[in-house]
């Protein structure tokens, strides 16, 4: 199989997020960077599929020159080569991003049997790019996948639902977005990091398409706070407990 996995350089998840003054971007001055968790699982899945069925895997990212670090990290776990669409580091809207990816895919000498995405990036969370890429390429797309199996010329994709699992069987080539938990990504070894330094990365500077989407502003979600209320001590707290149980419909 010839597999492409598309990833994005994002600020380290779990850190404190601060917006720029114009509320158009995340202040990254004091943040580290990584690959979105969903996309990290996508890269691991690409490596596993190639190990099982043969072929090659390629990681693609659109981002600043520093994003090469993320490509090397993925090469250290087994990705064979990289494609770096170099930008000035500004955020591209989903339409422009998808257009650049489609152009890069078309420029490759061999077609891809599977194009993997994370379900959404950890920063913008647009949920759009994979659908736009699939539509432009005329390929089937399945989102939110927790299991992939190759069945001949088809892919069996499983999606978790409240009722269990939905199963989709799609022909290749196809576009699939995966969710964190589809696998447990391996940790890059020292020999893997050494090999990654020698693996090829194809770099180019795409032209940004004219934006047809405009972002109004970014808004930080309200911080959640935990509070505890003391209802009383010993038997004297019993009436208050009964009152609360009645208010929530337990009694």
PDB file of N, CA, C and O in Angstrom, residues 171-203:
ATOM      1  N   UNK A 171     -14.033   1.294  -1.178  1.00  0.00           N
ATOM      2  CA  UNK A 171     -12.974   0.886  -2.100  1.00  0.00           C
ATOM      3  C   UNK A 171     -11.772   1.826  -1.995  1.00  0.00           C
ATOM      4  O   UNK A 171     -11.909   2.993  -1.633  1.00  0.00           O
ATOM      5  N   UNK A 172     -10.608   1.309  -2.304  1.00  0.00           N
ATOM      6  CA  UNK A 172      -9.423   2.159  -2.382  1.00  0.00           C
ATOM      7  C   UNK A 172      -9.260   2.652  -3.817  1.00  0.00           C
ATOM      8  O   UNK A 172      -9.665   1.944  -4.750  1.00  0.00           O
ATOM      9  N   UNK A 173      -8.696   3.842  -3.993  1.00  0.00           N
ATOM     10  CA  UNK A 173      -8.169   4.748  -2.975  1.00  0.00           C
ATOM     11  C   UNK A 173      -9.284   5.439  -2.191  1.00  0.00           C
ATOM     12  O   UNK A 173     -10.398   5.603  -2.692  1.00  0.00           O
ATOM     13  N   UNK A 174      -8.971   5.839  -0.967  1.00  0.00           N
ATOM     14  CA  UNK A 174      -9.967   6.457  -0.102  1.00  0.00           C
ATOM     15  C   UNK A 174      -9.287   7.426   0.859  1.00  0.00           C
ATOM     16  O   UNK A 174      -8.069   7.389   1.060  1.00  0.00           O
ATOM     17  N   UNK A 175     -10.098   8.300   1.443  1.00  0.00           N
ATOM     18  CA  UNK A 175      -9.646   9.240   2.474  1.00  0.00           C
ATOM     19  C   UNK A 175     -10.312   8.832   3.784  1.00  0.00           C
ATOM     20  O   UNK A 175     -11.531   8.648   3.828  1.00  0.00           O
ATOM     21  N   UNK A 176      -9.517   8.676   4.838  1.00  0.00           N
ATOM     22  CA  UNK A 176     -10.034   8.238   6.135  1.00  0.00           C
ATOM     23  C   UNK A 176      -9.439   9.127   7.221  1.00  0.00           C
ATOM     24  O   UNK A 176      -8.230   9.379   7.242  1.00  0.00           O
ATOM     25  N   UNK A 177     -10.293   9.622   8.120  1.00  0.00           N
ATOM     26  CA  UNK A 177      -9.786  10.346   9.287  1.00  0.00           C
ATOM     27  C   UNK A 177      -9.971   9.474  10.521  1.00  0.00           C
ATOM     28  O   UNK A 177     -11.007   8.844  10.689  1.00  0.00           O
ATOM     29  N   UNK A 178      -8.934   9.436  11.358  1.00  0.00           N
ATOM     30  CA  UNK A 178      -8.938   8.555  12.523  1.00  0.00           C
ATOM     31  C   UNK A 178      -8.986   9.368  13.799  1.00  0.00           C
ATOM     32  O   UNK A 178      -8.625  10.542  13.838  1.00  0.00           O
ATOM     33  N   UNK A 179      -9.427   8.708  14.868  1.00  0.00           N
ATOM     34  CA  UNK A 179      -9.517   9.351  16.171  1.00  0.00           C
ATOM     35  C   UNK A 179      -8.466   8.763  17.109  1.00  0.00           C
ATOM     36  O   UNK A 179      -8.059   7.599  16.974  1.00  0.00           O
ATOM     37  N   UNK A 180      -8.062   9.564  18.063  1.00  0.00           N
ATOM     38  CA  UNK A 180      -7.143   9.100  19.088  1.00  0.00           C
ATOM     39  C   UNK A 180      -7.744   7.883  19.781  1.00  0.00           C
ATOM     40  O   UNK A 180      -8.927   7.859  20.096  1.00  0.00           O
ATOM     41  N   UNK A 181      -6.938   6.849  19.959  1.00  0.00           N
ATOM     42  CA  UNK A 181      -7.424   5.609  20.557  1.00  0.00           C
ATOM     43  C   UNK A 181      -7.510   4.475  19.564  1.00  0.00           C
ATOM     44  O   UNK A 181      -7.703   3.325  19.957  1.00  0.00           O
ATOM     45  N   UNK A 182      -7.363   4.780  18.270  1.00  0.00           N
ATOM     46  CA  UNK A 182      -7.353   3.702  17.276  1.00  0.00           C
ATOM     47  C   UNK A 182      -6.143   2.799  17.502  1.00  0.00           C
ATOM     48  O   UNK A 182      -6.151   1.620  17.180  1.00  0.00           O
ATOM     49  N   UNK A 183      -5.095   3.357  18.104  1.00  0.00           N
ATOM     50  CA  UNK A 183      -3.900   2.591  18.433  1.00  0.00           C
ATOM     51  C   UNK A 183      -3.138   3.333  19.530  1.00  0.00           C
ATOM     52  O   UNK A 183      -3.540   4.431  19.950  1.00  0.00           O
ATOM     53  N   UNK A 184      -2.061   2.761  19.953  1.00  0.00           N
ATOM     54  CA  UNK A 184      -1.170   3.400  20.913  1.00  0.00           C
ATOM     55  C   UNK A 184       0.137   3.697  20.183  1.00  0.00           C
ATOM     56  O   UNK A 184       0.922   2.787  19.909  1.00  0.00           O
ATOM     57  N   UNK A 185       0.383   4.965  19.810  1.00  0.00           N
ATOM     58  CA  UNK A 185       1.597   5.281  19.049  1.00  0.00           C
ATOM     59  C   UNK A 185       2.861   4.853  19.782  1.00  0.00           C
ATOM     60  O   UNK A 185       2.988   5.037  20.995  1.00  0.00           O
ATOM     61  N   UNK A 186       3.788   4.281  19.035  1.00  0.00           N
ATOM     62  CA  UNK A 186       5.052   3.855  19.627  1.00  0.00           C
ATOM     63  C   UNK A 186       5.933   5.066  19.933  1.00  0.00           C
ATOM     64  O   UNK A 186       5.779   6.135  19.323  1.00  0.00           O
ATOM     65  N   UNK A 187       6.851   4.888  20.840  1.00  0.00           N
ATOM     66  CA  UNK A 187       7.783   5.960  21.181  1.00  0.00           C
ATOM     67  C   UNK A 187       9.011   5.824  20.298  1.00  0.00           C
ATOM     68  O   UNK A 187       9.548   4.727  20.141  1.00  0.00           O
ATOM     69  N   UNK A 188       9.466   6.925  19.681  1.00  0.00           N
ATOM     70  CA  UNK A 188      10.625   6.822  18.783  1.00  0.00           C
ATOM     71  C   UNK A 188      11.882   6.413  19.538  1.00  0.00           C
ATOM     72  O   UNK A 188      12.196   6.971  20.597  1.00  0.00           O
ATOM     73  N   UNK A 189      12.595   5.445  19.001  1.00  0.00           N
ATOM     74  CA  UNK A 189      13.831   4.971  19.616  1.00  0.00           C
ATOM     75  C   UNK A 189      15.004   5.824  19.135  1.00  0.00           C
ATOM     76  O   UNK A 189      14.896   6.591  18.173  1.00  0.00           O
ATOM     77  N   UNK A 190      16.136   5.677  19.806  1.00  0.00           N
ATOM     78  CA  UNK A 190      17.342   6.407  19.393  1.00  0.00           C
ATOM     79  C   UNK A 190      17.779   5.978  17.993  1.00  0.00           C
ATOM     80  O   UNK A 190      18.063   6.834  17.143  1.00  0.00           O
ATOM     81  N   UNK A 191      17.833   4.662  17.677  1.00  0.00           N
ATOM     82  CA  UNK A 191      18.162   4.282  16.297  1.00  0.00           C
ATOM     83  C   UNK A 191      17.147   4.831  15.288  1.00  0.00           C
ATOM     84  O   UNK A 191      17.515   5.214  14.167  1.00  0.00           O
ATOM     85  N   UNK A 192      15.869   4.868  15.696  1.00  0.00           N
ATOM     86  CA  UNK A 192      14.853   5.405  14.800  1.00  0.00           C
ATOM     87  C   UNK A 192      15.092   6.871  14.504  1.00  0.00           C
ATOM     88  O   UNK A 192      14.916   7.327  13.361  1.00  0.00           O
ATOM     89  N   UNK A 193      15.493   7.633  15.515  1.00  0.00           N
ATOM     90  CA  UNK A 193      15.793   9.056  15.302  1.00  0.00           C
ATOM     91  C   UNK A 193      17.012   9.235  14.411  1.00  0.00           C
ATOM     92  O   UNK A 193      17.065  10.171  13.594  1.00  0.00           O
ATOM     93  N   UNK A 194      17.984   8.365  14.535  1.00  0.00           N
ATOM     94  CA  UNK A 194      19.168   8.445  13.678  1.00  0.00           C
ATOM     95  C   UNK A 194      18.801   8.149  12.229  1.00  0.00           C
ATOM     96  O   UNK A 194      19.263   8.822  11.309  1.00  0.00           O
ATOM     97  N   UNK A 195      17.955   7.121  12.022  1.00  0.00           N
ATOM     98  CA  UNK A 195      17.524   6.806  10.653  1.00  0.00           C
ATOM     99  C   UNK A 195      16.689   7.938  10.065  1.00  0.00           C
ATOM    100  O   UNK A 195      16.748   8.217   8.864  1.00  0.00           O
ATOM    101  N   UNK A 196      15.885   8.587  10.925  1.00  0.00           N
ATOM    102  CA  UNK A 196      15.010   9.652  10.448  1.00  0.00           C
ATOM    103  C   UNK A 196      15.797  10.803   9.837  1.00  0.00           C
ATOM    104  O   UNK A 196      15.330  11.478   8.913  1.00  0.00           O
ATOM    105  N   UNK A 197      17.008  11.052  10.345  1.00  0.00           N
ATOM    106  CA  UNK A 197      17.824  12.148   9.829  1.00  0.00           C
ATOM    107  C   UNK A 197      18.239  11.925   8.384  1.00  0.00           C
ATOM    108  O   UNK A 197      18.540  12.882   7.659  1.00  0.00           O
ATOM    109  N   UNK A 198      18.249  10.648   7.953  1.00  0.00           N
ATOM    110  CA  UNK A 198      18.693  10.334   6.603  1.00  0.00           C
ATOM    111  C   UNK A 198      17.542  10.153   5.614  1.00  0.00           C
ATOM    112  O   UNK A 198      17.765   9.969   4.422  1.00  0.00           O
ATOM    113  N   UNK A 199      16.318  10.196   6.115  1.00  0.00           N
ATOM    114  CA  UNK A 199      15.172   9.993   5.238  1.00  0.00           C
ATOM    115  C   UNK A 199      14.847  11.271   4.465  1.00  0.00           C
ATOM    116  O   UNK A 199      15.040  12.380   4.967  1.00  0.00           O
ATOM    117  N   UNK A 200      14.331  11.130   3.233  1.00  0.00           N
ATOM    118  CA  UNK A 200      14.133  12.309   2.380  1.00  0.00           C
ATOM    119  C   UNK A 200      12.873  13.098   2.733  1.00  0.00           C
ATOM    120  O   UNK A 200      11.854  12.530   3.113  1.00  0.00           O
ATOM    121  N   UNK A 201      12.981  14.414   2.628  1.00  0.00           N
ATOM    122  CA  UNK A 201      11.840  15.312   2.750  1.00  0.00           C
ATOM    123  C   UNK A 201      11.785  16.182   1.503  1.00  0.00           C
ATOM    124  O   UNK A 201      12.756  16.875   1.180  1.00  0.00           O
ATOM    125  N   UNK A 202      10.669  16.143   0.825  1.00  0.00           N
ATOM    126  CA  UNK A 202      10.461  16.957  -0.377  1.00  0.00           C
ATOM    127  C   UNK A 202       9.800  18.273   0.044  1.00  0.00           C
ATOM    128  O   UNK A 202       8.703  18.273   0.605  1.00  0.00           O
ATOM    129  N   UNK A 203      10.473  19.377  -0.209  1.00  0.00           N
ATOM    130  CA  UNK A 203       9.971  20.683   0.213  1.00  0.00           C
ATOM    131  C   UNK A 203       9.552  21.525  -0.985  1.00  0.00           C
ATOM    132  O   UNK A 203      10.184  21.482  -2.038  1.00  0.00           O
TER     133      UNK A 203
END
